[in-house]
CSV table of C-alpha atoms in Angstrom, one decimal:
chain,number,residue,atom,x,y,z
A,2,MET,CA,142.6,-155.1,59.3
A,3,PHE,CA,145.3,-152.8,58.4
A,4,ARG,CA,145.2,-154.5,55.1
A,5,ALA,CA,141.4,-154.0,54.4
A,6,ARG,CA,142.0,-150.4,55.3
A,7,ALA,CA,145.4,-150.6,52.5
A,8,VAL,CA,143.2,-152.2,50.1
A,9,GLN,CA,140.6,-149.6,50.4
A,10,GLN,CA,142.4,-146.3,50.4
A,11,GLU,CA,144.3,-148.0,47.4
A,12,THR,CA,140.6,-148.1,45.8
A,13,VAL,CA,139.6,-144.8,46.5
A,14,ARG,CA,143.3,-143.5,45.2
A,15,ARG,CA,142.6,-145.5,41.6
A,16,GLU,CA,139.0,-143.7,41.7
A,17,ILE,CA,140.2,-140.3,42.6
A,18,GLN,CA,142.9,-140.8,39.5
A,19,ARG,CA,139.7,-142.0,37.1
A,20,PHE,CA,138.4,-139.3,38.5
A,21,LEU,CA,141.1,-136.7,37.6
A,22,GLU,CA,140.9,-137.9,34.0
A,23,ILE,CA,137.3,-136.7,32.9
A,24,ARG,CA,137.6,-134.3,30.7
A,25,PRO,CA,135.7,-131.0,30.3
A,26,VAL,CA,132.7,-131.0,28.1
A,27,GLN,CA,130.9,-128.1,25.8
A,28,VAL,CA,127.2,-127.1,27.0
A,29,ALA,CA,125.0,-125.9,24.1
A,30,GLU,CA,121.4,-125.4,22.9
A,31,LEU,CA,120.3,-126.5,19.3
A,32,ASP,CA,116.6,-124.4,18.4
A,33,LEU,CA,115.6,-126.7,15.4
A,34,ASP,CA,113.9,-124.4,13.0
A,35,LEU,CA,111.0,-126.6,11.3
A,36,GLU,CA,110.2,-123.9,8.8
A,37,LEU,CA,113.4,-124.4,6.9
A,38,ASP,CA,112.8,-128.3,6.2
A,39,GLY,CA,111.0,-128.6,3.6
A,40,GLY,CA,108.8,-131.1,4.6
A,41,LEU,CA,108.3,-134.0,6.8
A,42,ASP,CA,111.0,-136.4,5.6
A,43,GLY,CA,113.6,-136.1,8.4
A,44,SER,CA,115.8,-133.4,6.5
A,45,LEU,CA,116.7,-130.1,8.2
A,46,ASP,CA,118.8,-128.6,5.5
A,47,GLY,CA,120.9,-127.0,8.0
A,48,GLY,CA,118.0,-125.4,9.7
A,49,GLY,CA,118.4,-124.4,13.2
A,50,VAL,CA,120.2,-122.0,15.9
A,51,LEU,CA,123.5,-123.1,17.8
A,52,ARG,CA,124.4,-121.0,20.8
A,53,PRO,CA,126.3,-121.7,23.6
A,54,GLY,CA,125.0,-122.7,26.6
A,55,PRO,CA,125.4,-119.9,29.6
A,56,GLY,CA,128.7,-118.8,30.2
A,57,SER,CA,129.9,-121.1,27.4
A,58,ARG,CA,132.2,-120.4,24.3
A,59,PRO,CA,130.8,-121.0,21.2
A,60,VAL,CA,131.3,-124.6,19.9
A,61,THR,CA,134.3,-126.5,18.7
A,62,HIS,CA,135.3,-129.6,17.8
A,63,GLY,CA,135.3,-132.0,20.7
A,64,PRO,CA,132.6,-133.6,23.0
A,65,VAL,CA,129.5,-131.3,23.5
A,66,PHE,CA,126.3,-131.9,25.6
A,67,VAL,CA,123.1,-129.9,23.6
A,68,LEU,CA,119.8,-129.5,24.7
A,69,VAL,CA,117.8,-129.5,21.8
A,70,ARG,CA,114.9,-127.3,21.6
A,71,ARG,CA,111.8,-127.1,18.9
A,72,GLY,CA,110.3,-124.2,18.6
A,73,GLY,CA,112.0,-122.8,21.6
A,74,ARG,CA,110.8,-125.8,23.7
A,75,PRO,CA,113.5,-128.4,25.8
A,76,VAL,CA,112.6,-131.7,23.7
A,77,GLY,CA,115.9,-133.5,24.4
A,78,THR,CA,119.8,-133.6,24.6
A,79,LEU,CA,122.6,-134.6,22.8
A,80,LEU,CA,125.9,-135.6,24.1
A,81,ALA,CA,128.0,-135.6,20.9
A,82,GLN,CA,131.5,-135.5,19.8
A,83,VAL,CA,131.9,-133.6,16.8
A,84,PRO,CA,134.9,-134.0,14.3
A,85,GLU,CA,138.0,-131.9,14.0
A,86,GLY,CA,137.2,-129.6,11.0
A,87,ALA,CA,133.4,-130.2,11.0
A,88,ASP,CA,130.9,-127.2,11.1
A,89,PRO,CA,129.6,-128.1,14.8
A,90,LYS,CA,126.1,-127.0,14.0
A,91,THR,CA,125.5,-129.3,10.4
A,92,PHE,CA,126.9,-131.9,12.5
A,93,LEU,CA,124.7,-131.5,15.8
A,94,VAL,CA,121.6,-131.2,13.1
A,95,GLY,CA,122.6,-133.9,11.6
A,96,LEU,CA,122.6,-135.8,14.5
A,97,ALA,CA,119.5,-134.2,15.5
A,98,ALA,CA,118.1,-135.6,12.2
A,99,ARG,CA,118.8,-139.1,12.7
A,100,GLY,CA,117.2,-139.1,16.2
A,101,HIS,CA,120.3,-139.4,18.7
A,102,ALA,CA,118.3,-136.9,21.0
A,103,SER,CA,117.7,-138.5,24.2
A,104,THR,CA,114.2,-138.4,23.4
A,105,GLY,CA,114.5,-140.1,20.0
A,106,PRO,CA,113.9,-138.3,17.0
A,107,VAL,CA,113.3,-134.3,17.9
A,108,HIS,CA,112.5,-133.4,13.6
A,109,LEU,CA,109.2,-135.3,12.9
A,110,PRO,CA,106.2,-133.8,14.6
A,111,GLY,CA,103.4,-136.2,15.6
A,112,PRO,CA,100.5,-136.9,17.9
A,113,PRO,CA,101.3,-135.8,21.6
A,114,PRO,CA,102.2,-139.4,23.7
A,115,GLY,CA,100.0,-141.0,25.5
A,116,PRO,CA,100.6,-140.6,29.8
A,117,ALA,CA,103.4,-141.9,31.2
A,118,PRO,CA,103.5,-145.0,33.5
A,119,GLY,CA,101.2,-144.1,36.6
A,120,GLN,CA,100.6,-140.6,35.3
A,121,THR,CA,97.3,-139.8,35.8
A,122,SER,CA,94.4,-139.9,32.8
A,123,ASP,CA,93.3,-136.7,33.5
A,124,PRO,CA,96.9,-134.8,33.3
A,125,VAL,CA,97.8,-131.0,32.7
A,126,PRO,CA,96.2,-129.8,29.4
A,127,ASP,CA,98.3,-128.0,27.1
A,128,PRO,CA,97.6,-123.9,27.4
A,129,PRO,CA,95.1,-122.7,24.6
A,130,PRO,CA,96.4,-120.6,21.6
A,131,GLY,CA,97.7,-116.9,22.4
A,132,PRO,CA,99.2,-115.4,25.8
A,133,THR,CA,99.4,-118.4,28.2
A,134,PRO,CA,97.2,-118.0,31.4
A,135,VAL,CA,99.4,-117.9,34.6
A,136,PRO,CA,98.7,-116.9,38.2
A,137,SER,CA,101.0,-114.1,39.7
A,138,THR,CA,103.8,-115.3,41.3
A,139,THR,CA,106.3,-114.6,43.9
A,140,VAL,CA,109.6,-115.5,42.9
A,141,VAL,CA,111.9,-116.4,46.0
A,142,ILE,CA,115.7,-117.0,46.0
A,143,ALA,CA,117.1,-117.8,49.7
A,144,THR,CA,121.2,-116.8,49.4
A,145,ARG,CA,124.0,-116.6,52.1
A,146,GLU,CA,127.1,-114.8,50.8
A,147,ARG,CA,127.4,-115.7,47.1
A,148,ALA,CA,126.7,-112.3,45.5
A,149,ALA,CA,128.2,-112.7,42.5
A,150,LEU,CA,126.3,-116.1,41.4
A,151,LEU,CA,123.1,-114.4,42.5
A,152,ALA,CA,123.3,-111.3,40.4
A,153,HIS,CA,123.8,-113.8,36.9
A,154,ALA,CA,120.6,-115.3,38.6
A,155,LEU,CA,118.5,-112.0,39.3
A,156,ASP,CA,119.2,-110.9,35.5
A,157,SER,CA,118.3,-114.2,34.1
A,158,LEU,CA,114.7,-113.7,36.4
A,159,LEU,CA,114.5,-109.7,35.7
A,160,ALA,CA,114.1,-111.1,31.9
A,161,GLN,CA,111.2,-113.3,32.3
A,162,ASP,CA,108.3,-113.4,30.1
A,163,HIS,CA,105.7,-113.5,32.9
A,164,PRO,CA,103.3,-111.0,33.3
A,165,ASP,CA,102.8,-110.4,36.8
A,166,PHE,CA,105.4,-111.4,39.3
A,167,GLU,CA,107.5,-110.2,41.9
A,168,ILE,CA,111.1,-111.4,43.0
A,169,VAL,CA,111.8,-111.4,46.8
A,170,VAL,CA,115.6,-112.3,48.2
A,171,VAL,CA,116.4,-113.5,51.3
A,172,ASP,CA,119.4,-113.7,53.1
A,173,ASN,CA,120.0,-116.1,55.6
A,174,ALA,CA,122.1,-115.6,58.2
A,175,PRO,CA,124.0,-112.9,56.4
A,176,VAL,CA,127.9,-111.8,57.5
A,177,THR,CA,128.0,-109.6,55.7
A,178,ASP,CA,126.3,-106.5,53.7
A,179,ALA,CA,127.5,-107.8,50.6
A,180,THR,CA,123.9,-109.1,49.3
A,181,ARG,CA,122.1,-106.0,51.0
A,182,ASP,CA,124.2,-104.3,49.4
A,183,LEU,CA,123.8,-105.7,45.5
A,184,VAL,CA,120.0,-105.9,45.6
A,185,GLU,CA,119.7,-102.7,46.8
A,186,HIS,CA,122.5,-100.8,44.4
A,187,LYS,CA,121.8,-102.5,41.4
A,188,TYR,CA,118.1,-104.1,41.3
A,189,ALA,CA,116.4,-100.8,43.6
A,190,GLU,CA,113.0,-101.7,43.5
A,191,ARG,CA,112.9,-104.2,41.3
A,192,VAL,CA,113.6,-107.1,43.9
A,193,ARG,CA,112.8,-107.0,47.3
A,194,TYR,CA,115.2,-108.1,50.3
A,195,VAL,CA,114.5,-109.5,53.4
A,196,THR,CA,116.9,-110.9,55.7
A,197,GLU,CA,116.2,-114.3,58.0
A,198,PRO,CA,118.7,-114.5,60.7
A,199,VAL,CA,118.0,-117.9,61.3
A,200,PRO,CA,120.7,-120.2,59.4
A,201,GLY,CA,118.3,-123.0,57.4
A,202,LEU,CA,117.3,-123.0,53.7
A,203,ALA,CA,113.7,-124.2,54.9
A,204,VAL,CA,113.7,-121.3,57.4
A,205,ALA,CA,114.5,-118.7,54.7
A,206,HIS,CA,112.1,-120.3,52.0
A,207,ASN,CA,109.7,-119.9,54.8
A,208,ARG,CA,110.4,-116.5,55.2
A,209,GLY,CA,109.7,-116.1,52.1
A,210,VAL,CA,106.6,-117.7,52.1
A,211,ALA,CA,105.6,-115.4,54.8
A,212,VAL,CA,106.3,-111.9,52.9
A,213,ALA,CA,105.1,-113.6,49.3
A,214,HIS,CA,102.1,-111.6,47.4
A,215,GLY,CA,101.5,-114.0,44.6
A,216,GLU,CA,99.4,-116.8,44.5
A,217,VAL,CA,101.6,-118.9,43.5
A,218,ILE,CA,105.1,-119.2,44.6
A,219,ALA,CA,108.3,-120.3,42.6
A,220,PHE,CA,111.3,-121.5,44.6
A,221,THR,CA,114.8,-121.2,42.8
A,222,ASP,CA,118.7,-121.0,43.8
A,223,ASP,CA,121.3,-118.7,43.6
A,224,ASP,CA,123.6,-120.7,41.2
A,225,VAL,CA,121.4,-120.8,38.3
A,226,VAL,CA,120.2,-119.0,35.2
A,227,ALA,CA,116.7,-119.3,34.1
A,228,ASP,CA,115.6,-119.5,30.8
A,229,PRO,CA,113.4,-116.5,29.9
A,230,ARG,CA,110.3,-119.0,29.9
A,231,TRP,CA,110.8,-120.5,33.1
A,232,LEU,CA,108.4,-119.0,35.0
A,233,THR,CA,105.5,-118.9,33.0
A,234,GLU,CA,105.9,-122.6,32.1
A,235,LEU,CA,106.6,-123.5,35.4
A,236,THR,CA,103.3,-121.6,36.8
A,237,ALA,CA,100.6,-122.0,33.2
A,238,PRO,CA,99.7,-125.2,34.9
A,239,PHE,CA,98.1,-124.2,38.0
A,240,THR,CA,95.6,-122.3,36.0
A,241,ALA,CA,95.0,-125.2,33.8
A,242,ASP,CA,94.1,-127.6,37.1
A,243,PRO,CA,92.8,-126.1,40.4
A,244,ARG,CA,94.0,-129.6,41.9
A,245,LEU,CA,97.2,-128.9,41.3
A,246,GLY,CA,99.4,-128.3,44.7
A,247,CYS,CA,103.4,-128.6,43.2
A,248,ALA,CA,105.2,-128.0,40.1
A,249,THR,CA,108.2,-128.7,38.9
A,250,GLY,CA,110.9,-128.3,36.1
A,251,LEU,CA,114.0,-129.2,34.5
A,252,ILE,CA,117.1,-128.6,35.5
A,253,LEU,CA,120.3,-128.8,33.2
A,254,PRO,CA,124.2,-128.4,33.8
A,255,ALA,CA,124.7,-124.6,33.1
A,256,ARG,CA,128.5,-125.6,32.9
A,257,LEU,CA,130.7,-128.9,32.3
A,258,ARG,CA,134.5,-127.7,33.0
A,259,THR,CA,135.4,-129.8,36.0
A,260,PRO,CA,135.7,-133.7,36.8
A,261,ALA,CA,133.2,-133.0,39.3
A,262,GLN,CA,130.4,-131.4,37.1
A,263,VAL,CA,130.7,-134.0,34.5
A,264,LEU,CA,130.4,-137.2,36.6
A,265,LEU,CA,127.4,-136.0,38.2
A,266,GLU,CA,125.7,-134.8,35.0
A,267,SER,CA,126.4,-138.1,33.6
A,268,HIS,CA,124.4,-139.7,36.2
A,269,GLY,CA,121.8,-137.5,35.9
A,270,GLY,CA,122.4,-134.7,37.3
A,271,PHE,CA,119.1,-133.0,38.8
A,272,ALA,CA,117.3,-133.7,35.3
A,273,LYS,CA,114.3,-136.2,35.2
A,274,GLY,CA,113.8,-136.2,31.7
A,275,PHE,CA,111.8,-134.9,28.8
A,276,THR,CA,108.1,-136.1,29.4
A,277,ALA,CA,105.7,-134.0,31.9
A,278,ARG,CA,104.0,-136.1,34.0
A,279,THR,CA,101.3,-135.8,36.8
A,280,TYR,CA,101.2,-137.3,40.1
A,281,ASP,CA,98.3,-137.8,41.9
A,282,PRO,CA,97.8,-139.4,44.9
A,283,LEU,CA,93.9,-140.7,44.3
A,284,ASP,CA,95.3,-142.3,41.7
A,285,PRO,CA,99.0,-143.5,42.3
A,286,PRO,CA,102.0,-144.6,39.5
A,287,ALA,CA,102.5,-148.3,39.4
A,288,ASP,CA,106.0,-147.6,38.8
A,289,GLU,CA,106.7,-146.0,42.1
A,290,PRO,CA,106.5,-148.8,44.8
A,291,LEU,CA,106.7,-146.4,47.7
A,292,PHE,CA,104.9,-143.3,46.3
A,293,PRO,CA,104.9,-140.6,47.7
A,294,PHE,CA,107.8,-141.0,49.8
A,295,THR,CA,110.3,-141.1,46.6
A,296,ALA,CA,109.8,-137.7,46.9
A,297,GLY,CA,113.4,-136.6,44.9
A,298,ARG,CA,112.1,-138.4,41.6
A,299,PHE,CA,109.6,-135.7,41.3
A,300,GLY,CA,111.8,-132.5,40.7
A,301,SER,CA,114.3,-130.2,43.5
A,302,GLY,CA,114.2,-127.3,44.7
A,303,ALA,CA,116.2,-125.1,42.4
A,304,SER,CA,113.0,-125.1,40.0
A,305,MET,CA,109.6,-125.9,42.0
A,306,ALA,CA,106.7,-123.6,42.7
A,307,PHE,CA,103.4,-124.1,45.2
A,308,ARG,CA,100.4,-122.7,45.0
A,309,THR,CA,100.9,-120.2,48.0
A,310,GLU,CA,97.5,-121.0,49.7
A,311,VAL,CA,98.1,-124.9,49.7
A,312,LEU,CA,102.2,-124.3,51.0
A,313,ARG,CA,100.4,-122.2,53.7
A,314,ALA,CA,97.9,-124.6,55.0
A,315,VAL,CA,100.6,-127.7,55.3
A,316,GLY,CA,102.9,-125.0,57.4
A,317,GLY,CA,105.4,-124.4,54.6
A,318,PHE,CA,108.7,-126.2,54.7
A,319,ASP,CA,109.9,-127.8,58.0
A,320,PRO,CA,112.8,-125.6,59.4
A,321,ALA,CA,114.4,-128.4,60.8
A,322,THR,CA,115.4,-129.7,57.3
A,323,GLY,CA,117.5,-128.1,54.6
A,324,ALA,CA,121.5,-126.6,53.7
A,325,GLY,CA,122.5,-124.9,56.4
A,326,THR,CA,121.0,-127.3,59.5
A,327,ARG,CA,122.1,-130.2,61.0
A,328,ALA,CA,119.9,-132.6,58.6
A,329,ARG,CA,121.7,-131.5,55.5
A,330,GLY,CA,119.0,-131.3,53.1
A,331,GLY,CA,115.3,-132.7,52.1
A,332,ASP,CA,113.3,-129.4,52.7
A,333,ASP,CA,111.9,-129.4,49.0
A,334,LEU,CA,111.3,-133.4,49.4
A,335,TYR,CA,109.4,-132.7,52.6
A,336,GLY,CA,107.6,-129.7,50.4
A,337,PHE,CA,106.5,-132.1,47.7
A,338,VAL,CA,105.1,-135.5,50.1
A,339,ARG,CA,103.4,-132.6,52.5
A,340,VAL,CA,101.4,-131.7,49.6
A,341,LEU,CA,100.7,-134.7,47.8
A,342,ALA,CA,99.8,-136.0,51.6
A,343,GLU,CA,97.1,-133.8,51.2
A,344,GLY,CA,95.5,-134.4,48.4
A,345,HIS,CA,97.0,-132.3,46.1
A,346,ARG,CA,98.2,-133.3,42.5
A,347,LEU,CA,102.1,-132.5,41.6
A,348,HIS,CA,103.3,-131.5,37.7
A,349,TYR,CA,106.8,-132.1,36.3
A,350,THR,CA,107.2,-130.1,33.1
A,351,PRO,CA,110.2,-130.4,31.2
A,352,HIS,CA,109.5,-126.7,29.4
A,353,ALA,CA,110.3,-124.7,32.5
A,354,LEU,CA,113.9,-124.8,32.3
A,355,VAL,CA,116.9,-123.7,34.6
A,356,TRP,CA,120.7,-124.1,34.1
A,357,HIS,CA,122.2,-125.2,37.1
A,358,HIS,CA,126.1,-124.6,38.3
A,359,HIS,CA,127.0,-127.9,39.6
A,360,ARG,CA,129.9,-128.4,42.3
A,361,GLU,CA,133.2,-128.4,41.1
A,362,THR,CA,135.8,-130.5,43.0
A,363,TRP,CA,136.1,-134.2,44.1
A,364,GLN,CA,135.6,-132.6,48.2
A,365,ASP,CA,132.3,-130.7,46.8
A,366,LEU,CA,131.3,-134.4,45.5
A,367,GLU,CA,132.0,-135.7,48.6
A,368,THR,CA,129.9,-133.1,51.1
A,369,GLN,CA,127.2,-133.7,48.4
A,370,ALA,CA,127.0,-137.3,48.4
A,371,TYR,CA,126.8,-137.6,52.5
A,372,GLY,CA,124.5,-134.3,52.3
A,373,TYR,CA,122.0,-136.1,49.7
A,374,GLY,CA,121.7,-139.4,51.8
A,375,ALA,CA,121.3,-137.4,55.3
A,376,GLY,CA,118.7,-134.8,53.6
A,377,LEU,CA,116.7,-138.2,52.4
A,378,THR,CA,116.6,-139.7,55.7
A,379,ALA,CA,116.4,-136.2,57.6
A,380,TYR,CA,113.0,-135.6,55.0
A,381,LEU,CA,111.3,-138.7,55.7
A,382,THR,CA,112.0,-138.6,59.8
A,383,ALA,CA,110.4,-134.8,59.5
A,384,ILE,CA,107.3,-136.2,57.6
A,385,LEU,CA,106.7,-139.0,59.9
A,386,VAL,CA,107.2,-136.8,63.0
A,387,ASN,CA,105.1,-133.9,61.6
A,388,ARG,CA,102.5,-136.5,59.9
A,389,PRO,CA,102.4,-139.6,62.0
A,390,GLY,CA,99.1,-141.0,60.6
A,391,LEU,CA,101.6,-141.7,57.3
A,392,LEU,CA,103.5,-144.1,59.3
A,393,PRO,CA,100.9,-147.3,58.7
A,394,ALA,CA,101.1,-146.0,54.9
A,395,PHE,CA,104.8,-146.2,55.1
A,396,LEU,CA,105.1,-149.5,56.7
A,397,ALA,CA,103.1,-150.9,54.2
A,398,ARG,CA,104.7,-149.5,51.1
A,399,LEU,CA,108.5,-150.4,52.2
A,400,PRO,CA,109.2,-154.1,51.3
A,401,ARG,CA,108.5,-153.3,47.7
A,402,GLY,CA,110.2,-150.0,47.7
A,403,LEU,CA,113.3,-151.9,49.1
A,404,ALA,CA,113.0,-154.4,46.4
A,405,TYR,CA,112.7,-151.7,44.2
A,406,ALA,CA,115.7,-150.0,45.1
A,407,ARG,CA,118.2,-153.6,45.3
A,408,ARG,CA,116.7,-153.9,41.6
A,409,LEU,CA,117.8,-150.1,40.4
A,410,THR,CA,121.3,-150.7,42.4
A,411,ALA,CA,122.0,-153.7,41.2
A,412,SER,CA,121.3,-152.7,37.5
A,413,ARG,CA,123.1,-149.5,37.8
A,414,GLU,CA,126.3,-151.2,39.1
A,415,ALA,CA,126.3,-153.6,36.2
A,416,GLU,CA,125.8,-150.9,33.7
A,417,ALA,CA,128.9,-149.0,35.1
A,418,ARG,CA,131.2,-151.7,34.6
A,419,GLY,CA,130.2,-151.8,31.6
A,420,VAL,CA,130.2,-148.1,30.1
A,421,GLY,CA,133.7,-146.6,29.0
A,422,ALA,CA,134.7,-142.9,29.4
A,423,GLY,CA,133.6,-140.6,27.1
A,424,ALA,CA,131.5,-139.8,24.3
A,425,GLY,CA,131.4,-142.2,21.1
A,426,ALA,CA,132.2,-140.7,17.9
A,427,GLU,CA,128.4,-139.4,17.4
A,428,ALA,CA,126.6,-139.8,19.9
A,429,ARG,CA,124.9,-142.0,22.8
A,430,ALA,CA,121.3,-142.7,21.9
A,431,GLY,CA,119.0,-142.3,24.1
A,432,GLY,CA,121.8,-141.9,26.7
A,433,ALA,CA,122.3,-138.0,27.2
A,434,PRO,CA,123.0,-136.8,31.0
A,435,GLY,CA,119.3,-135.2,30.9
A,436,GLY,CA,118.4,-138.6,29.2
A,437,HIS,CA,118.1,-139.6,32.1
A,438,ASP,CA,121.6,-141.1,32.6
A,439,ASP,CA,124.2,-142.2,30.5
A,440,ARG,CA,126.7,-143.5,33.4
A,441,ALA,CA,129.7,-142.4,30.7
A,442,HIS,CA,132.2,-142.6,34.0
A,443,ALA,CA,131.9,-145.2,36.6
A,444,TRP,CA,130.4,-143.9,40.1
A,445,PRO,CA,132.7,-144.1,42.6
A,446,GLY,CA,132.2,-146.0,45.6
A,447,ARG,CA,133.7,-143.5,47.9
A,448,LEU,CA,130.8,-141.3,47.0
A,449,SER,CA,128.8,-144.2,47.3
A,450,ARG,CA,129.6,-145.3,50.7
A,451,LEU,CA,129.5,-141.8,51.8
A,452,GLN,CA,126.0,-141.4,50.5
A,453,ARG,CA,125.0,-144.4,52.9
A,454,ARG,CA,126.5,-143.2,56.0
A,455,GLY,CA,124.5,-139.6,55.7
A,456,MET,CA,121.1,-142.1,55.2
A,457,LEU,CA,122.5,-143.5,58.4
A,458,TYR,CA,123.0,-139.9,60.3
A,459,GLY,CA,119.7,-138.0,58.5
A,460,PRO,CA,117.5,-138.9,61.4
A,461,VAL,CA,120.3,-138.1,64.2
A,462,GLY,CA,120.9,-134.6,62.1
A,463,TYR,CA,117.1,-133.9,62.0
A,464,LEU,CA,116.4,-134.2,65.5
A,465,ARG,CA,119.3,-132.6,66.7
A,466,ALA,CA,118.5,-129.5,64.3
A,467,ARG,CA,114.7,-129.7,66.0
A,468,ARG,CA,116.6,-129.1,68.9
A,469,ALA,CA,118.9,-126.4,68.5
A,470,LEU,CA,115.6,-124.2,67.0
A,471,ARG,CA,114.0,-125.1,70.4
A,472,LEU,CA,117.3,-123.8,72.2
A,473,ARG,CA,118.0,-120.5,69.9
A,474,PRO,CA,115.1,-118.4,71.5
A,475,ALA,CA,116.9,-118.9,75.1
A,476,GLN,CA,119.7,-118.6,74.0
A,477,GLN,CA,119.1,-115.0,72.0
A,478,GLU,CA,117.1,-114.1,75.1
A,479,ARG,CA,120.4,-114.5,77.3
A,480,GLY,CA,122.8,-112.9,74.7
A,481,THR,CA,120.1,-110.1,74.7
A,482,ALA,CA,120.3,-110.3,79.0
A,483,ARG,CA,124.1,-109.5,78.9
């Protein structure tokens, strides 16, 4: 036993050492100017605008993660190594012209792609020319003692081009007045401030749902910077499709300065690729054996929106899920499945972009890995507790789903062993993090084990969180009596 423990400790030590050797990667965006390309022969003649990512410095030589835009809209990513002495823009435009972006050649216009496997044959249509028709929207940000990050998020939200929206900040179980002071002193009447004394992300989101005025409720986090068209792109599909209950968007890294940030993004981060997709419970996708229970494939809570009447009809989010509870997470996944289970569609669009500040340290990744595992099984427990009628469907899908998961796991482990660290001399064609995913750095076994432990804990954590919510009124009453 002692020998096995020593071997495991040595393995973890080596994993951490490899982790610490991961070098920073610059973040930038390249907006291609097609009017300068002189034709459709693949030549861009230097056309385009190269900008650093949010909070980043101008691009120099070295590794760089690039969001490629066409006409302002995200279309792909590059993971490139800019040679010393080269002009970064010219070099990166050349890579884009040669088709090194994760979605393939980004400079050649063409007909829209056909439906993705499992996508409904009646996808959300593109909006007509002219101003994009959008519903009135409430943006909800739940936060707790992170005023500095929140300020950046609010600045980006107030710069949105959406014509009809409000912003609600939900201060969750605050211990200081920092968030209240920020909102009331800097943002005055442009942002509404409410408090939610019960800790938990789902509880805070439900507080936002209760006070929202918009036809659609959009949610994002306090550690993002939203692209100016994020809200318009995220909410426009609701106008185009009356059956749509939920929409999600693209999430890319704001910074890749620490080993933790680079490692997470090299394994996909929060990105779901650059192909729009509509999930329809009346036409289940053939490539999702556990649909709709594979909610992690649909998007993440940092960029999601719901039709208000639909979200309220399903009871909002389960208050025993989410960060800040014993369940550790799963509130967003619960919302996705509840909406789909009622027969509504869910649409993912890569055009709705937020830049997310990933966790920065090894300890953060350990906490995140355990929390992801716990949140996954906690939300599944919540779904089956609140909708027990879904249990037969879940059990029927489970064998195929487990076989599918085993194939994916085997493929991931094989690829991780076979790929060296670092970016290539030019770019990993089809393998940039947003692509999804390049796996340039092996995923540490320590983090996988923590995620599995979290999965075992999730149902217990969820039940403990439910019990804590039931006991809270009695505890508050006793406290008032004293």
